[in-house]
Amino acid sequence: MEVLDRNILWSFMFLLAGAVGVTVNYPDPGCAVKGSTVNLPCTFTPIKSVMDNGREVLIEIIRVIWCRNHEICQGLTPSVYDSDLTTNNPRYRYIGDMKGNCTLQIRDVQKEDEGTLRFRMEANIKEASFAGRQPGAKVTVSDQITMKIESYSDREFKKGESVTLNCTLTTKCTFHQLKFTWSRDGHALSESGLALQLTTLAAKDSGNYTCGLKNAGTLSPPYSLYVEAEEEGENGGHGYLYPTVAVVFGVLLLVFALILVFIKRKRAAAADKGQPVMGGEVEQKPPDIIYSNVLLPAEQQLQEPSRAVEEVSYASVQFKHKNQARPAEEAEDAIIYSSVVSRG
């Protein structure tokens, strides 16, 4: 009888302690995106100790359990996580402790994860165990979602500026550690975060951007971004290259023309002087033959016969005509006989 009365007293004390001391705080109902990772924040406040015959007995939490769609998570109730088991679903992870944090994480959320989840703790004294019954953590899984890209800046930018594009969900679902995909003009980008940061913008960054969930296959409407291109140096410095090549080419043409003019003038001057020039020699024409015979008075011829002979001079000039096919007779016409007789 004494033992029975003692058990009744213990039960009454723990019920009273549970009413005024043990509590479980669940998160507000939320929506999780299919394929994402969601955390269910949870805290509990266990009683620290009880008095037994004037002696304080400390309460120690030795087991924690999460179950779905059950009031007390006790007995044969299927659990999604049990600290005493090693066969828990690997997608469910307990990231709390045995003192006051009962947070549960669900990775790669699936449709079957939908429901109301509740937490239970068990202590070293059986009567100190407690389950947080109401209201529980209500989870809704959504696989029909819409997304959009938002930015706090204009859609037209200048070269060198920066912009951050944010991928947001139009639903009120919560999500954590979700893998996003980004693309520009249909080409995948390496970034996978919720925000896409574009620094030191260039013309190549212009295009239509989209974001989506990696596992859901949902894409946002295109976000058009335009970066103004500068006139000079926009193509990696080639803007300066083409005018430079044109100027150099023009200078070379001018120098070449001046060299040709100089050569022509040099040849013309050499031809006038009968001197050889570069690239050829001046052709000498055979001189026309001119005979000049001057007769002195008879007395002077008798006195100075030898001198008279010396007075005869032959001047020979040969000219070569361009037309080499000219008949030889015309060359003979060039011979002029001149005879002047001077009598005393």
Short mmCIF file of C-alpha atoms in Angstrom, two decimals:
data_model
loop_
_atom_site.label_atom_id
_atom_site.label_comp_id
_atom_site.label_asym_id
_atom_site.label_seq_id
_atom_site.Cartn_x
_atom_site.Cartn_y
_atom_site.Cartn_z
CA MET A 1 0.00 0.00 0.00
CA GLU A 2 2.87 2.32 0.79
CA VAL A 3 4.49 1.63 -2.57
CA LEU A 4 1.23 2.29 -4.40
CA ASP A 5 0.74 5.56 -2.58
CA ARG A 6 4.30 6.54 -3.47
CA ASN A 7 3.78 5.88 -7.21
CA ILE A 8 0.59 7.87 -7.14
CA LEU A 9 2.45 10.73 -5.50
CA TRP A 10 5.22 10.62 -8.10
CA SER A 11 2.71 10.60 -10.93
CA PHE A 12 0.87 13.54 -9.46
CA MET A 13 4.10 15.48 -9.01
CA PHE A 14 5.21 14.87 -12.59
CA LEU A 15 1.82 15.78 -13.96
CA LEU A 16 1.97 18.96 -11.99
CA ALA A 17 5.53 19.60 -13.15
CA GLY A 18 4.52 18.95 -16.74
CA ALA A 19 1.69 21.39 -16.43
CA VAL A 20 3.83 24.17 -15.05
CA GLY A 21 7.39 23.26 -16.10
CA VAL A 22 7.75 21.02 -19.16
CA THR A 23 6.98 22.75 -22.49
CA VAL A 24 7.66 22.22 -26.20
CA ASN A 25 7.67 25.16 -28.60
CA TYR A 26 6.96 24.29 -32.25
CA PRO A 27 7.47 26.49 -35.32
CA ASP A 28 4.58 28.12 -37.13
CA PRO A 29 2.99 26.09 -39.94
CA GLY A 30 5.15 26.33 -43.05
CA CYS A 31 5.46 25.30 -46.64
CA ALA A 32 8.50 23.42 -47.87
CA VAL A 33 9.57 23.28 -51.50
CA LYS A 34 9.96 19.81 -52.93
CA GLY A 35 13.65 18.94 -53.22
CA SER A 36 14.74 21.56 -50.71
CA THR A 37 16.06 21.27 -47.16
CA VAL A 38 13.87 22.58 -44.38
CA ASN A 39 14.59 23.09 -40.67
CA LEU A 40 11.86 22.79 -38.05
CA PRO A 41 13.00 24.98 -35.13
CA CYS A 42 11.97 23.48 -31.82
CA THR A 43 12.78 24.08 -28.16
CA PHE A 44 11.71 22.31 -24.99
CA THR A 45 12.02 23.06 -21.30
CA PRO A 46 12.27 19.95 -19.12
CA ILE A 47 12.05 19.94 -15.35
CA LYS A 48 15.45 19.84 -13.74
CA SER A 49 14.78 17.75 -10.65
CA VAL A 50 12.21 16.42 -8.17
CA MET A 51 12.29 15.92 -4.41
CA ASP A 52 12.04 12.35 -3.04
CA ASN A 53 11.84 12.04 0.79
CA GLY A 54 13.68 15.30 1.17
CA ARG A 55 16.32 14.31 -1.40
CA GLU A 56 16.64 16.06 -4.77
CA VAL A 57 16.61 13.73 -7.79
CA LEU A 58 18.02 15.21 -11.04
CA ILE A 59 16.13 14.57 -14.28
CA GLU A 60 18.23 13.44 -17.26
CA ILE A 61 16.96 13.22 -20.84
CA ILE A 62 18.05 9.92 -22.34
CA ARG A 63 15.94 9.66 -25.50
CA VAL A 64 14.34 11.98 -28.10
CA ILE A 65 11.77 11.01 -30.74
CA TRP A 66 10.02 12.68 -33.68
CA CYS A 67 6.93 11.11 -35.19
CA ARG A 68 4.38 12.16 -37.81
CA ASN A 69 0.60 12.39 -37.38
CA HIS A 70 0.51 10.96 -33.84
CA GLU A 71 -0.44 12.57 -30.53
CA ILE A 72 2.12 11.21 -28.07
CA CYS A 73 4.82 9.41 -30.18
CA GLN A 74 4.74 6.46 -27.82
CA GLY A 75 4.63 2.69 -28.05
CA LEU A 76 4.58 1.25 -31.57
CA THR A 77 4.04 4.62 -33.22
CA PRO A 78 6.23 4.86 -36.37
CA SER A 79 8.85 7.54 -35.92
CA VAL A 80 10.79 9.58 -38.46
CA TYR A 81 13.66 9.91 -35.98
CA ASP A 82 14.54 7.96 -32.83
CA SER A 83 17.82 8.53 -31.00
CA ASP A 84 17.81 4.88 -29.89
CA LEU A 85 17.67 3.56 -33.47
CA THR A 86 20.34 3.31 -36.14
CA THR A 87 17.86 2.72 -38.97
CA ASN A 88 16.44 6.22 -39.18
CA ASN A 89 15.60 7.71 -42.55
CA PRO A 90 18.84 9.48 -43.62
CA ARG A 91 16.84 12.44 -44.90
CA TYR A 92 15.82 13.22 -41.28
CA ARG A 93 18.53 14.63 -39.07
CA TYR A 94 18.26 15.68 -35.44
CA ILE A 95 20.34 18.83 -35.01
CA GLY A 96 19.20 19.51 -31.47
CA ASP A 97 20.50 18.17 -28.13
CA MET A 98 19.31 16.54 -24.91
CA LYS A 99 18.99 19.75 -22.94
CA GLY A 100 16.56 22.10 -24.65
CA ASN A 101 17.00 22.16 -28.44
CA CYS A 102 14.79 19.76 -30.40
CA THR A 103 15.26 21.12 -33.95
CA LEU A 104 14.70 18.62 -36.76
CA GLN A 105 16.08 18.94 -40.30
CA ILE A 106 14.47 17.34 -43.37
CA ARG A 107 16.65 17.13 -46.48
CA ASP A 108 15.42 16.61 -50.04
CA VAL A 109 11.82 17.18 -49.00
CA GLN A 110 9.29 14.86 -50.66
CA LYS A 111 5.53 14.85 -50.82
CA GLU A 112 5.26 12.07 -48.21
CA ASP A 113 6.94 14.34 -45.65
CA GLU A 114 3.77 16.39 -45.48
CA GLY A 115 1.88 16.23 -42.16
CA THR A 116 2.08 17.23 -38.51
CA LEU A 117 5.25 16.24 -36.69
CA ARG A 118 5.57 16.08 -32.90
CA PHE A 119 8.44 15.75 -30.43
CA ARG A 120 8.78 13.47 -27.40
CA MET A 121 11.49 13.28 -24.75
CA GLU A 122 12.12 10.46 -22.33
CA ALA A 123 13.94 10.87 -19.00
CA ASN A 124 15.82 8.62 -16.61
CA ILE A 125 12.63 8.57 -14.52
CA LYS A 126 9.82 7.21 -16.63
CA GLU A 127 7.22 9.44 -15.12
CA ALA A 128 9.28 12.49 -16.23
CA SER A 129 8.92 11.69 -19.93
CA PHE A 130 6.84 14.17 -21.88
CA ALA A 131 5.42 14.67 -25.39
CA GLY A 132 4.60 18.04 -26.87
CA ARG A 133 1.14 17.34 -28.20
CA GLN A 134 -0.17 20.66 -29.44
CA PRO A 135 -0.01 22.15 -31.91
CA GLY A 136 2.90 20.22 -33.48
CA ALA A 137 4.97 21.25 -36.49
CA LYS A 138 2.73 21.35 -39.55
CA VAL A 139 4.53 20.92 -42.87
CA THR A 140 3.06 21.40 -46.35
CA VAL A 141 5.09 20.29 -49.38
CA SER A 142 4.67 22.22 -52.61
CA ASP A 143 5.89 21.12 -56.02
CA GLN A 144 3.94 23.70 -58.04
CA ILE A 145 5.87 26.89 -57.53
CA THR A 146 6.60 30.02 -59.51
CA MET A 147 9.80 32.01 -59.38
CA LYS A 148 11.01 35.41 -60.51
CA ILE A 149 14.19 37.48 -60.59
CA GLU A 150 14.35 40.78 -58.73
CA SER A 151 16.98 43.50 -58.59
CA TYR A 152 17.25 46.74 -56.66
CA SER A 153 18.81 48.50 -59.67
CA ASP A 154 17.77 49.44 -63.18
CA ARG A 155 18.07 46.94 -66.00
CA GLU A 156 20.42 49.16 -68.01
CA PHE A 157 23.98 49.52 -66.78
CA LYS A 158 27.27 51.01 -67.84
CA LYS A 159 30.53 49.14 -68.21
CA GLY A 160 32.26 48.55 -64.85
CA GLU A 161 29.12 48.76 -62.70
CA SER A 162 27.81 45.93 -60.48
CA VAL A 163 24.40 44.33 -59.92
CA THR A 164 22.90 41.53 -57.79
CA LEU A 165 20.05 39.41 -59.12
CA ASN A 166 17.84 37.65 -56.53
CA CYS A 167 15.81 34.53 -57.29
CA THR A 168 12.59 34.60 -55.24
CA LEU A 169 9.59 32.32 -54.86
CA THR A 170 6.13 33.78 -55.30
CA THR A 171 4.70 31.26 -52.77
CA LYS A 172 5.04 31.56 -49.01
CA CYS A 173 7.00 28.34 -48.72
CA THR A 174 10.16 28.30 -46.64
CA PHE A 175 13.36 26.76 -47.92
CA HIS A 176 16.90 26.20 -46.75
CA GLN A 177 20.04 24.99 -48.53
CA LEU A 178 18.15 24.92 -51.78
CA LYS A 179 20.22 24.51 -54.95
CA PHE A 180 19.39 27.05 -57.62
CA THR A 181 20.40 27.13 -61.26
CA TRP A 182 21.23 30.25 -63.31
CA SER A 183 21.45 30.68 -67.06
CA ARG A 184 22.03 33.50 -69.56
CA ASP A 185 20.43 33.22 -73.01
CA GLY A 186 19.88 29.51 -72.38
CA HIS A 187 23.49 28.80 -71.40
CA ALA A 188 24.03 27.45 -67.85
CA LEU A 189 26.15 29.49 -65.43
CA SER A 190 28.31 28.05 -62.65
CA GLU A 191 26.54 29.94 -59.84
CA SER A 192 24.07 27.95 -57.69
CA GLY A 193 23.08 30.31 -54.89
CA LEU A 194 19.91 32.27 -54.25
CA ALA A 195 21.63 35.47 -55.48
CA LEU A 196 23.71 36.06 -58.59
CA GLN A 197 26.34 38.79 -58.22
CA LEU A 198 27.71 40.40 -61.37
CA THR A 199 30.67 42.70 -60.81
CA THR A 200 32.63 44.82 -63.29
CA LEU A 201 29.96 44.50 -65.93
CA ALA A 202 30.92 44.29 -69.62
CA ALA A 203 28.97 44.08 -72.86
CA LYS A 204 29.21 40.27 -72.78
CA ASP A 205 27.05 40.26 -69.61
CA SER A 206 24.04 41.55 -71.55
CA GLY A 207 21.29 39.02 -72.11
CA ASN A 208 18.19 37.31 -70.69
CA TYR A 209 18.74 35.69 -67.28
CA THR A 210 16.62 32.91 -65.74
CA CYS A 211 16.79 31.05 -62.41
CA GLY A 212 15.23 27.80 -61.23
CA LEU A 213 15.31 24.98 -58.71
CA LYS A 214 17.73 22.20 -59.56
CA ASN A 215 15.44 19.34 -58.56
CA ALA A 216 12.10 20.93 -59.41
CA GLY A 217 12.83 21.87 -63.01
CA THR A 218 10.96 25.18 -62.68
CA LEU A 219 12.33 28.31 -64.36
CA SER A 220 11.56 31.96 -63.76
CA PRO A 221 10.48 34.36 -66.52
CA PRO A 222 13.47 35.93 -68.34
CA TYR A 223 15.09 38.97 -66.79
CA SER A 224 16.56 41.24 -69.48
CA LEU A 225 19.84 42.97 -68.59
CA TYR A 226 21.67 45.39 -70.90
CA VAL A 227 25.19 46.78 -70.50
CA GLU A 228 26.13 49.80 -72.61
CA ALA A 229 29.23 49.16 -74.71
CA GLU A 230 31.92 51.82 -74.97
CA GLU A 231 33.08 52.88 -78.41
CA GLU A 232 36.74 52.34 -77.76
CA GLY A 233 38.47 49.27 -76.49
CA GLU A 234 35.23 47.28 -76.11
CA ASN A 235 36.53 44.29 -78.06
CA GLY A 236 39.64 43.67 -76.02
CA GLY A 237 41.54 46.66 -77.42
CA HIS A 238 40.73 46.01 -81.09
CA GLY A 239 38.93 49.35 -81.23
CA TYR A 240 42.33 51.01 -81.25
CA LEU A 241 43.91 48.49 -83.60
CA TYR A 242 41.93 49.13 -86.78
CA PRO A 243 42.53 52.94 -87.01
CA THR A 244 46.21 52.38 -86.27
CA VAL A 245 46.54 49.86 -89.07
CA ALA A 246 44.81 52.24 -91.49
CA VAL A 247 47.16 55.13 -90.59
CA VAL A 248 50.26 52.96 -90.94
CA PHE A 249 49.07 51.64 -94.29
CA GLY A 250 48.41 55.17 -95.55
CA VAL A 251 51.86 56.37 -94.50
CA LEU A 252 53.49 53.42 -96.27
CA LEU A 253 51.60 54.22 -99.47
CA LEU A 254 52.71 57.86 -99.30
CA VAL A 255 56.36 56.90 -98.78
CA PHE A 256 56.20 54.46 -101.67
CA ALA A 257 54.71 57.13 -103.97
CA LEU A 258 57.46 59.61 -103.00
CA ILE A 259 60.12 57.00 -103.77
CA LEU A 260 58.63 56.41 -107.23
CA VAL A 261 58.56 60.14 -107.97
CA PHE A 262 62.16 60.51 -106.85
CA ILE A 263 63.31 57.61 -109.07
CA LYS A 264 61.50 59.03 -112.10
CA ARG A 265 63.02 62.47 -111.62
CA LYS A 266 66.46 60.96 -111.13
CA ARG A 267 66.17 59.04 -114.38
CA ALA A 268 64.93 62.08 -116.26
CA ALA A 269 67.83 64.22 -115.01
CA ALA A 270 70.37 61.52 -115.87
CA ALA A 271 68.89 61.13 -119.34
CA ASP A 272 69.27 64.88 -119.99
CA LYS A 273 72.96 64.76 -119.01
CA GLY A 274 73.69 61.56 -120.89
CA GLN A 275 74.73 59.83 -117.69
CA PRO A 276 73.87 56.32 -116.67
CA VAL A 277 71.00 56.08 -114.20
CA MET A 278 69.70 53.43 -111.94
CA GLY A 279 68.14 50.58 -113.75
CA GLY A 280 69.73 51.26 -117.16
CA GLU A 281 72.19 53.25 -119.30
CA VAL A 282 71.69 56.13 -121.66
CA GLU A 283 72.07 54.89 -125.22
CA GLN A 284 74.48 57.01 -127.23
CA LYS A 285 73.38 57.86 -130.70
CA PRO A 286 75.89 57.61 -133.56
CA PRO A 287 76.87 61.19 -134.45
CA ASP A 288 76.13 62.64 -137.85
CA ILE A 289 79.36 63.02 -139.85
CA ILE A 290 80.19 66.60 -140.84
CA TYR A 291 83.14 67.27 -143.12
CA SER A 292 84.43 70.78 -143.21
CA ASN A 293 87.07 71.78 -145.77
CA VAL A 294 88.36 75.31 -145.71
CA LEU A 295 90.78 76.37 -148.51
CA LEU A 296 93.19 79.18 -147.80
CA PRO A 297 94.50 81.70 -150.46
CA ALA A 298 97.06 80.29 -152.88
CA GLU A 299 99.96 82.25 -151.42
CA GLN A 300 99.21 81.12 -147.96
CA GLN A 301 98.78 77.58 -149.17
CA LEU A 302 102.19 77.68 -150.79
CA GLN A 303 103.84 79.22 -147.79
CA GLU A 304 102.25 77.10 -145.20
CA PRO A 305 101.28 73.86 -146.81
CA SER A 306 101.57 71.95 -143.63
CA ARG A 307 99.50 74.46 -141.72
CA ALA A 308 96.76 74.26 -144.33
CA VAL A 309 96.57 70.63 -143.72
CA GLU A 310 96.37 71.22 -140.00
CA GLU A 311 93.50 73.65 -140.52
CA VAL A 312 91.34 70.81 -141.72
CA SER A 313 89.32 69.56 -138.80
CA TYR A 314 86.88 66.74 -138.68
CA ALA A 315 84.01 66.89 -136.34
CA SER A 316 82.18 63.72 -135.89
CA VAL A 317 78.94 63.42 -133.95
CA GLN A 318 76.95 60.25 -134.07
CA PHE A 319 73.27 60.11 -133.14
CA LYS A 320 71.43 56.87 -132.70
CA HIS A 321 67.82 57.06 -133.64
CA LYS A 322 65.14 55.17 -131.73
CA ASN A 323 63.90 53.48 -134.83
CA GLN A 324 66.70 51.00 -135.56
CA ALA A 325 64.87 49.70 -138.60
CA ARG A 326 65.45 52.97 -140.47
CA PRO A 327 67.10 52.28 -143.87
CA ALA A 328 70.77 52.81 -144.15
CA GLU A 329 70.21 55.32 -146.92
CA GLU A 330 68.71 57.76 -144.44
CA ALA A 331 71.87 57.57 -142.41
CA GLU A 332 73.86 58.60 -145.46
CA ASP A 333 71.65 61.63 -145.89
CA ALA A 334 72.96 62.79 -142.58
CA ILE A 335 76.41 63.31 -144.18
CA ILE A 336 76.81 66.93 -145.06
CA TYR A 337 79.70 68.03 -147.25
CA SER A 338 80.64 71.62 -146.89
CA SER A 339 83.39 73.11 -148.97
CA VAL A 340 84.36 76.69 -148.74
CA VAL A 341 87.12 78.03 -151.03
CA SER A 342 88.75 81.24 -150.13
CA ARG A 343 90.76 82.88 -152.95
CA GLY A 344 93.20 85.66 -152.62
#
